[in-house]
PDB file of C-alpha atoms in Angstrom:
ATOM      1  CA  MET A   1       0.027  -0.226   0.364  1.00 88.00           C
ATOM      2  CA  ASP A   2       1.367   3.535  -1.168  1.00 95.00           C
ATOM      3  CA  MET A   3       1.423   5.641   2.116  1.00 97.00           C
ATOM      4  CA  ILE A   4       0.648   8.855  -0.133  1.00 97.00           C
ATOM      5  CA  ARG A   5      -0.196   9.994  -3.492  1.00 97.00           C
ATOM      6  CA  ALA A   6      -0.138  12.496  -5.389  1.00 98.00           C
ATOM      7  CA  GLU A   7      -1.702  12.725  -9.132  1.00 97.00           C
ATOM      8  CA  ASN A   8      -1.566  15.365 -11.593  1.00 97.00           C
ATOM      9  CA  VAL A   9      -1.579  18.551  -8.786  1.00 98.00           C
ATOM     10  CA  CYS A  10      -1.618  21.669  -9.820  1.00 97.00           C
ATOM     11  CA  VAL A  11      -2.353  24.855  -7.613  1.00 97.00           C
ATOM     12  CA  SER A  12      -2.681  28.332  -8.818  1.00 95.00           C
ATOM     13  CA  PHE A  13      -2.633  31.773  -6.177  1.00 91.00           C
ATOM     14  CA  GLY A  14      -4.142  34.130  -8.954  1.00 90.00           C
ATOM     15  CA  LYS A  15      -2.441  34.046 -11.963  1.00 90.00           C
ATOM     16  CA  LEU A  16       0.856  32.663 -10.355  1.00 93.00           C
ATOM     17  CA  ASP A  17       1.001  28.692 -11.149  1.00 95.00           C
ATOM     18  CA  VAL A  18       2.939  27.134  -8.365  1.00 97.00           C
ATOM     19  CA  LEU A  19       2.504  23.743  -8.861  1.00 98.00           C
ATOM     20  CA  LYS A  20       2.134  21.670 -12.446  1.00 97.00           C
ATOM     21  CA  ASN A  21       1.173  18.633 -12.893  1.00 97.00           C
ATOM     22  CA  VAL A  22       3.177  17.302  -9.859  1.00 98.00           C
ATOM     23  CA  SER A  23       3.064  13.310  -9.157  1.00 98.00           C
ATOM     24  CA  LEU A  24       4.496  11.660  -6.900  1.00 98.00           C
ATOM     25  CA  THR A  25       4.595   8.332  -4.761  1.00 98.00           C
ATOM     26  CA  ILE A  26       5.929   7.509  -1.020  1.00 98.00           C
ATOM     27  CA  LYS A  27       6.191   4.169   0.054  1.00 97.00           C
ATOM     28  CA  PRO A  28       5.908   2.839   3.456  1.00 97.00           C
ATOM     29  CA  LYS A  29       9.061   3.529   5.307  1.00 97.00           C
ATOM     30  CA  GLU A  30      10.714   5.761   2.554  1.00 98.00           C
ATOM     31  CA  VAL A  31      12.566   8.836   2.998  1.00 98.00           C
ATOM     32  CA  VAL A  32      11.849  11.370   0.473  1.00 98.00           C
ATOM     33  CA  CYS A  33      14.123  14.659   0.150  1.00 98.00           C
ATOM     34  CA  ILE A  34      12.853  17.526  -1.520  1.00 98.00           C
ATOM     35  CA  ILE A  35      15.179  19.619  -3.156  1.00 98.00           C
ATOM     36  CA  GLY A  36      15.372  22.368  -5.208  1.00 97.00           C
ATOM     37  CA  PRO A  37      15.829  26.430  -5.329  1.00 96.00           C
ATOM     38  CA  SER A  38      13.321  28.889  -3.293  1.00 93.00           C
ATOM     39  CA  GLY A  39       9.747  29.057  -5.320  1.00 93.00           C
ATOM     40  CA  ALA A  40      10.017  26.157  -6.816  1.00 96.00           C
ATOM     41  CA  GLY A  41       7.119  25.192  -4.813  1.00 96.00           C
ATOM     42  CA  LYS A  42       8.171  22.602  -2.606  1.00 97.00           C
ATOM     43  CA  SER A  43       6.939  23.567   0.434  1.00 96.00           C
ATOM     44  CA  THR A  44       3.509  24.502  -0.955  1.00 97.00           C
ATOM     45  CA  PHE A  45       3.654  20.230  -2.396  1.00 98.00           C
ATOM     46  CA  LEU A  46       4.216  19.345   1.159  1.00 97.00           C
ATOM     47  CA  ARG A  47       1.188  21.823   2.491  1.00 96.00           C
ATOM     48  CA  VAL A  48      -1.042  19.595  -0.077  1.00 97.00           C
ATOM     49  CA  LEU A  49      -0.572  16.663   1.091  1.00 96.00           C
ATOM     50  CA  ASN A  50      -1.453  17.838   4.378  1.00 94.00           C
ATOM     51  CA  HIS A  51      -4.592  19.454   2.925  1.00 94.00           C
ATOM     52  CA  LEU A  52      -3.090  22.971   4.168  1.00 94.00           C
ATOM     53  CA  GLU A  53      -3.207  24.382   0.566  1.00 94.00           C
ATOM     54  CA  HIS A  54      -6.094  23.742  -1.895  1.00 92.00           C
ATOM     55  CA  ILE A  55      -5.439  22.298  -5.085  1.00 96.00           C
ATOM     56  CA  ASN A  56      -7.066  23.386  -8.440  1.00 95.00           C
ATOM     57  CA  ASN A  57      -6.367  20.199 -10.264  1.00 96.00           C
ATOM     58  CA  GLY A  58      -5.532  16.640  -9.388  1.00 97.00           C
ATOM     59  CA  SER A  59      -5.490  14.202  -6.968  1.00 97.00           C
ATOM     60  CA  VAL A  60      -4.183  13.413  -3.401  1.00 97.00           C
ATOM     61  CA  TYR A  61      -4.563   9.594  -1.910  1.00 97.00           C
ATOM     62  CA  ILE A  62      -3.263   9.240   1.999  1.00 97.00           C
ATOM     63  CA  GLU A  63      -2.843   5.150   2.300  1.00 95.00           C
ATOM     64  CA  GLU A  64      -5.481   4.706  -0.671  1.00 93.00           C
ATOM     65  CA  GLN A  65      -8.048   6.887   1.218  1.00 94.00           C
ATOM     66  CA  LEU A  66      -8.697   9.418  -1.456  1.00 95.00           C
ATOM     67  CA  LEU A  67      -8.309  12.920   0.041  1.00 95.00           C
ATOM     68  CA  THR A  68      -9.116  15.490  -1.919  1.00 94.00           C
ATOM     69  CA  GLN A  69      -9.450  15.885  -6.211  1.00 95.00           C
ATOM     70  CA  TYR A  70     -10.279  18.608  -7.987  1.00 95.00           C
ATOM     71  CA  ASP A  71     -10.915  18.729 -11.793  1.00 94.00           C
ATOM     72  CA  HIS A  72      -9.601  22.019 -13.304  1.00 88.00           C
ATOM     73  CA  GLY A  73     -11.086  24.235  -9.957  1.00 88.00           C
ATOM     74  CA  ALA A  74     -14.277  21.720  -9.781  1.00 91.00           C
ATOM     75  CA  ARG A  75     -14.108  19.579  -6.412  1.00 91.00           C
ATOM     76  CA  LYS A  76     -15.021  15.747  -7.467  1.00 91.00           C
ATOM     77  CA  LEU A  77     -14.675  14.438  -4.073  1.00 84.00           C
ATOM     78  CA  LYS A  78     -17.529  15.092  -1.332  1.00 83.00           C
ATOM     79  CA  ILE A  79     -15.878  14.332   2.109  1.00 88.00           C
ATOM     80  CA  ASN A  80     -16.966  15.934   5.461  1.00 88.00           C
ATOM     81  CA  SER A  81     -14.237  17.652   7.822  1.00 88.00           C
ATOM     82  CA  LYS A  82     -14.378  14.877   9.932  1.00 89.00           C
ATOM     83  CA  GLU A  83     -13.609  12.187   7.471  1.00 92.00           C
ATOM     84  CA  ARG A  84     -10.971  14.412   6.676  1.00 92.00           C
ATOM     85  CA  ARG A  85      -9.244  14.742   9.809  1.00 91.00           C
ATOM     86  CA  LYS A  86      -9.774  10.818  10.585  1.00 92.00           C
ATOM     87  CA  ILE A  87      -7.740   9.982   7.128  1.00 94.00           C
ATOM     88  CA  LEU A  88      -5.233  12.915   8.212  1.00 95.00           C
ATOM     89  CA  LEU A  89      -4.446  11.433  11.403  1.00 94.00           C
ATOM     90  CA  ASP A  90      -2.125   8.933   9.755  1.00 94.00           C
ATOM     91  CA  VAL A  91       0.270  12.572   8.746  1.00 97.00           C
ATOM     92  CA  GLY A  92       2.077  14.702  10.842  1.00 96.00           C
ATOM     93  CA  MET A  93       4.069  17.460  10.134  1.00 96.00           C
ATOM     94  CA  VAL A  94       6.880  19.684  11.484  1.00 96.00           C
ATOM     95  CA  PHE A  95       6.914  23.133  10.256  1.00 93.00           C
ATOM     96  CA  GLN A  96      10.033  25.323   9.600  1.00 89.00           C
ATOM     97  CA  ARG A  97       8.681  27.503  12.763  1.00 88.00           C
ATOM     98  CA  PHE A  98       8.103  25.502  15.708  1.00 87.00           C
ATOM     99  CA  ASN A  99       4.667  27.073  16.230  1.00 89.00           C
ATOM    100  CA  LEU A 100       4.946  25.587  19.856  1.00 95.00           C
ATOM    101  CA  PHE A 101       2.342  27.243  22.434  1.00 96.00           C
ATOM    102  CA  PRO A 102       4.458  29.710  24.841  1.00 96.00           C
ATOM    103  CA  HIS A 103       2.137  29.295  27.630  1.00 97.00           C
ATOM    104  CA  LYS A 104       2.471  25.497  27.925  1.00 97.00           C
ATOM    105  CA  THR A 105       5.389  23.568  28.493  1.00 98.00           C
ATOM    106  CA  ALA A 106       7.396  21.522  26.282  1.00 98.00           C
ATOM    107  CA  VAL A 107       5.069  18.200  27.455  1.00 98.00           C
ATOM    108  CA  GLU A 108       2.042  20.100  27.563  1.00 98.00           C
ATOM    109  CA  ASN A 109       2.859  20.918  24.143  1.00 98.00           C
ATOM    110  CA  THR A 110       3.092  17.524  23.412  1.00 98.00           C
ATOM    111  CA  MET A 111      -0.565  16.787  25.058  1.00 98.00           C
ATOM    112  CA  ILE A 112      -2.940  19.248  23.578  1.00 97.00           C
ATOM    113  CA  ALA A 113      -3.822  17.021  20.307  1.00 96.00           C
ATOM    114  CA  PRO A 114      -3.591  13.331  21.965  1.00 97.00           C
ATOM    115  CA  MET A 115      -6.282  14.709  24.809  1.00 97.00           C
ATOM    116  CA  ASN A 116      -8.391  17.468  22.075  1.00 95.00           C
ATOM    117  CA  VAL A 117      -8.017  14.982  19.460  1.00 94.00           C
ATOM    118  CA  LEU A 118      -7.536  11.374  20.398  1.00 94.00           C
ATOM    119  CA  LYS A 119      -9.605  11.903  23.598  1.00 96.00           C
ATOM    120  CA  MET A 120      -6.380  10.580  25.735  1.00 97.00           C
ATOM    121  CA  LYS A 121      -6.675  10.921  29.142  1.00 98.00           C
ATOM    122  CA  ALA A 122      -4.092  13.612  30.992  1.00 97.00           C
ATOM    123  CA  ASP A 123      -2.023  10.843  32.705  1.00 97.00           C
ATOM    124  CA  GLU A 124      -1.825   8.584  29.601  1.00 98.00           C
ATOM    125  CA  ALA A 125      -1.423  11.984  27.156  1.00 98.00           C
ATOM    126  CA  ARG A 126       1.308  13.128  29.648  1.00 98.00           C
ATOM    127  CA  ALA A 127       3.215   9.618  30.152  1.00 98.00           C
ATOM    128  CA  ASN A 128       2.535   9.727  26.343  1.00 97.00           C
ATOM    129  CA  GLY A 129       4.239  13.221  25.910  1.00 98.00           C
ATOM    130  CA  ILE A 130       7.488  12.283  27.826  1.00 98.00           C
ATOM    131  CA  LYS A 131       7.743   8.908  26.450  1.00 97.00           C
ATOM    132  CA  TYR A 132       8.339  10.536  22.610  1.00 97.00           C
ATOM    133  CA  LEU A 133      10.142  13.845  24.534  1.00 97.00           C
ATOM    134  CA  THR A 134      12.613  11.000  26.026  1.00 97.00           C
ATOM    135  CA  ARG A 135      13.048   9.832  22.288  1.00 96.00           C
ATOM    136  CA  VAL A 136      14.151  13.302  20.713  1.00 96.00           C
ATOM    137  CA  GLY A 137      16.595  13.508  23.920  1.00 96.00           C
ATOM    138  CA  LEU A 138      14.640  16.512  25.944  1.00 97.00           C
ATOM    139  CA  GLU A 139      13.589  13.915  28.887  1.00 96.00           C
ATOM    140  CA  ASP A 140      15.123  16.494  31.584  1.00 97.00           C
ATOM    141  CA  LYS A 141      13.245  19.565  29.450  1.00 97.00           C
ATOM    142  CA  ILE A 142       9.487  18.361  29.813  1.00 97.00           C
ATOM    143  CA  ASN A 143       8.613  21.177  32.403  1.00 98.00           C
ATOM    144  CA  GLU A 144      10.355  23.981  30.444  1.00 98.00           C
ATOM    145  CA  TYR A 145       8.666  26.639  28.692  1.00 98.00           C
ATOM    146  CA  PRO A 146       9.565  27.507  24.982  1.00 97.00           C
ATOM    147  CA  ASN A 147      11.335  30.997  25.880  1.00 96.00           C
ATOM    148  CA  LYS A 148      13.423  28.433  28.164  1.00 97.00           C
ATOM    149  CA  LEU A 149      14.625  26.319  25.087  1.00 96.00           C
ATOM    150  CA  SER A 150      17.065  26.655  22.300  1.00 95.00           C
ATOM    151  CA  GLY A 151      16.085  26.981  18.920  1.00 94.00           C
ATOM    152  CA  GLY A 152      17.010  23.244  18.362  1.00 95.00           C
ATOM    153  CA  GLN A 153      15.256  22.143  21.765  1.00 96.00           C
ATOM    154  CA  GLN A 154      11.993  23.757  20.528  1.00 96.00           C
ATOM    155  CA  GLN A 155      12.237  22.232  17.178  1.00 96.00           C
ATOM    156  CA  ARG A 156      12.729  18.564  18.650  1.00 97.00           C
ATOM    157  CA  VAL A 157       9.614  19.330  21.142  1.00 97.00           C
ATOM    158  CA  ALA A 158       7.454  20.129  17.808  1.00 97.00           C
ATOM    159  CA  ILE A 159       8.933  16.541  16.624  1.00 97.00           C
ATOM    160  CA  ALA A 160       8.298  14.655  19.501  1.00 97.00           C
ATOM    161  CA  ARG A 161       4.366  16.950  19.292  1.00 97.00           C
ATOM    162  CA  ALA A 162       4.569  15.221  15.714  1.00 97.00           C
ATOM    163  CA  LEU A 163       5.319  11.789  17.181  1.00 97.00           C
ATOM    164  CA  ALA A 164       2.513  11.527  19.781  1.00 97.00           C
ATOM    165  CA  MET A 165      -0.178  11.644  17.538  1.00 97.00           C
ATOM    166  CA  ASN A 166       1.594   8.371  16.646  1.00 96.00           C
ATOM    167  CA  PRO A 167       1.489   9.632  12.799  1.00 96.00           C
ATOM    168  CA  LYS A 168       3.077   6.885  10.237  1.00 96.00           C
ATOM    169  CA  THR A 169       3.917   9.200   7.871  1.00 97.00           C
ATOM    170  CA  ILE A 170       5.795  12.732   9.161  1.00 98.00           C
ATOM    171  CA  LEU A 171       5.806  15.682   6.513  1.00 98.00           C
ATOM    172  CA  PHE A 172       9.302  17.671   7.448  1.00 97.00           C
ATOM    173  CA  ASP A 173       8.814  21.148   6.203  1.00 96.00           C
ATOM    174  CA  GLU A 174      12.377  22.885   5.952  1.00 95.00           C
ATOM    175  CA  PRO A 175      13.238  22.081   9.732  1.00 95.00           C
ATOM    176  CA  THR A 176      16.360  23.003  10.059  1.00 94.00           C
ATOM    177  CA  SER A 177      15.909  26.399   8.123  1.00 91.00           C
ATOM    178  CA  ALA A 178      15.152  28.554  11.012  1.00 88.00           C
ATOM    179  CA  LEU A 179      17.922  27.359  12.905  1.00 91.00           C
ATOM    180  CA  ASP A 180      21.646  28.804  14.371  1.00 90.00           C
ATOM    181  CA  PRO A 181      24.136  26.666  12.090  1.00 89.00           C
ATOM    182  CA  GLU A 182      25.224  24.766  15.494  1.00 89.00           C
ATOM    183  CA  LEU A 183      21.619  23.325  16.381  1.00 92.00           C
ATOM    184  CA  VAL A 184      21.361  22.206  12.940  1.00 94.00           C
ATOM    185  CA  GLY A 185      23.337  19.048  13.538  1.00 94.00           C
ATOM    186  CA  GLU A 186      20.542  17.822  17.057  1.00 94.00           C
ATOM    187  CA  VAL A 187      17.774  18.287  14.881  1.00 96.00           C
ATOM    188  CA  LEU A 188      18.947  16.094  12.115  1.00 96.00           C
ATOM    189  CA  ALA A 189      19.981  13.396  14.591  1.00 96.00           C
ATOM    190  CA  VAL A 190      16.810  12.827  15.375  1.00 96.00           C
ATOM    191  CA  MET A 191      15.181  12.388  12.434  1.00 97.00           C
ATOM    192  CA  LYS A 192      18.596  10.184  11.129  1.00 96.00           C
ATOM    193  CA  GLN A 193      17.375   7.845  14.132  1.00 97.00           C
ATOM    194  CA  LEU A 194      13.665   8.136  13.167  1.00 97.00           C
ATOM    195  CA  ALA A 195      14.047   7.166   9.407  1.00 96.00           C
ATOM    196  CA  LYS A 196      16.706   3.828  11.108  1.00 96.00           C
ATOM    197  CA  ASP A 197      13.565   2.940  13.305  1.00 96.00           C
ATOM    198  CA  GLY A 198      10.864   3.049   9.738  1.00 96.00           C
ATOM    199  CA  MET A 199       8.961   6.477   9.877  1.00 97.00           C
ATOM    200  CA  THR A 200       8.013   6.819   6.492  1.00 98.00           C
ATOM    201  CA  MET A 201       9.275  10.737   5.857  1.00 98.00           C
ATOM    202  CA  VAL A 202       9.110  13.188   3.414  1.00 98.00           C
ATOM    203  CA  VAL A 203      11.326  16.207   3.864  1.00 98.00           C
ATOM    204  CA  VAL A 204      11.903  19.729   2.285  1.00 97.00           C
ATOM    205  CA  THR A 205      15.394  20.264   2.902  1.00 96.00           C
ATOM    206  CA  HIS A 206      18.393  22.499   2.140  1.00 94.00           C
ATOM    207  CA  GLU A 207      20.244  19.957   4.275  1.00 95.00           C
ATOM    208  CA  MET A 208      22.069  18.106   1.390  1.00 96.00           C
ATOM    209  CA  GLY A 209      24.320  16.226   3.037  1.00 95.00           C
ATOM    210  CA  PHE A 210      21.164  14.933   4.879  1.00 96.00           C
ATOM    211  CA  ALA A 211      19.623  13.969   2.064  1.00 96.00           C
ATOM    212  CA  ARG A 212      22.888  12.452   0.566  1.00 96.00           C
ATOM    213  CA  GLU A 213      23.044  10.250   3.511  1.00 96.00           C
ATOM    214  CA  VAL A 214      19.184   9.610   4.912  1.00 96.00           C
ATOM    215  CA  ALA A 215      17.199   9.577   1.659  1.00 97.00           C
ATOM    216  CA  ASP A 216      15.836   6.697  -0.404  1.00 97.00           C
ATOM    217  CA  ARG A 217      15.189   8.803  -2.878  1.00 98.00           C
ATOM    218  CA  VAL A 218      15.651  12.538  -3.775  1.00 98.00           C
ATOM    219  CA  ILE A 219      13.523  15.127  -5.988  1.00 98.00           C
ATOM    220  CA  PHE A 220      14.511  18.086  -6.992  1.00 98.00           C
ATOM    221  CA  MET A 221      11.989  20.538  -8.072  1.00 98.00           C
ATOM    222  CA  GLU A 222      12.132  23.776 -10.786  1.00 96.00           C
ATOM    223  CA  ASP A 223       9.804  25.776 -11.682  1.00 96.00           C
ATOM    224  CA  GLY A 224       6.653  24.220  -9.667  1.00 97.00           C
ATOM    225  CA  GLN A 225       7.364  20.791 -11.319  1.00 97.00           C
ATOM    226  CA  ILE A 226       9.479  17.829 -10.215  1.00 97.00           C
ATOM    227  CA  ALA A 227      12.407  17.929 -12.896  1.00 97.00           C
ATOM    228  CA  GLU A 228      14.491  15.413 -12.060  1.00 97.00           C
ATOM    229  CA  GLU A 229      14.719  12.056  -9.276  1.00 97.00           C
ATOM    230  CA  GLY A 230      16.140   9.524  -8.320  1.00 97.00           C
ATOM    231  CA  THR A 231      18.486   7.927  -5.480  1.00 98.00           C
ATOM    232  CA  PRO A 232      21.000   9.956  -3.705  1.00 97.00           C
ATOM    233  CA  GLU A 233      23.612   8.625  -5.747  1.00 97.00           C
ATOM    234  CA  GLN A 234      21.825   9.108  -9.196  1.00 97.00           C
ATOM    235  CA  ILE A 235      21.119  12.979  -7.890  1.00 97.00           C
ATOM    236  CA  PHE A 236      24.752  14.208  -6.603  1.00 97.00           C
ATOM    237  CA  SER A 237      27.028  12.320  -8.146  1.00 96.00           C
ATOM    238  CA  HIS A 238      25.178  11.966 -11.607  1.00 96.00           C
ATOM    239  CA  PRO A 239      22.536  15.031 -12.190  1.00 96.00           C
ATOM    240  CA  LYS A 240      21.309  14.482 -15.999  1.00 95.00           C
ATOM    241  CA  SER A 241      20.166  18.151 -16.240  1.00 94.00           C
ATOM    242  CA  GLU A 242      22.260  21.044 -16.903  1.00 94.00           C
ATOM    243  CA  ARG A 243      19.726  23.220 -14.269  1.00 94.00           C
ATOM    244  CA  LEU A 244      20.257  20.449 -11.599  1.00 96.00           C
ATOM    245  CA  LYS A 245      24.020  20.420 -11.871  1.00 96.00           C
ATOM    246  CA  GLN A 246      24.148  24.430 -11.562  1.00 96.00           C
ATOM    247  CA  PHE A 247      21.797  23.860  -8.189  1.00 96.00           C
ATOM    248  CA  LEU A 248      24.128  21.282  -6.977  1.00 96.00           C
ATOM    249  CA  LYS A 249      27.552  23.484  -7.342  1.00 95.00           C
ATOM    250  CA  SER A 250      25.543  26.960  -5.727  1.00 94.00           C
ATOM    251  CA  VAL A 251      24.787  24.586  -2.629  1.00 92.00           C
ATOM    252  CA  LEU A 252      27.498  22.525  -2.471  1.00 86.00           C
TER     253      LEU A 252
END
């Protein structure tokens, strides 16, 4: 079973075509890294997969369940928000900005969604949150507020918060780009461990070393389209297009 499948996805903002017939399939336990220049449509595509961005055309499936479908602006799938939320429970997301609640402690941030969405009792949600904060190396920070944590620690809380919902797939939208350079490594180390543990991951990233080391497949996006895809070896050592060669020269 495919974890995620996007077919011919198009997104337009006014007259600007941001995504142009993008199709991509994510297999179970696969780590897919999406690279490319700013404005290529990478983050928009990730937001489409989690229904945070509306599409004008195409289809998105989560574990073979149709999440959204449009045909040239006309909605083809009639699905209520409750059904859609149920489908999306298996997809977690970690954003560039951590989006933590500043008035909640680290563990309280991990408890909110399980209690409200999964109807966990407070003590169960707390134990669940502590488990995942420990998994990301923050067992000694569970009662700290976000303003007492470094950027890297806040992003690790955000990863624990996503894990607390027990998703089958996690989408990462440039999770290290808001961090000081010396804090990037601690977040990437957590993500590498998740990949080793078999988590299905789709990662929009500027960290080429991470993509090269961890990805099963690398997608190069340019001008709202998938311009090239392949194994890390194919993309980084044997790029086919001049545009990809030029991009790699500028970032490596």
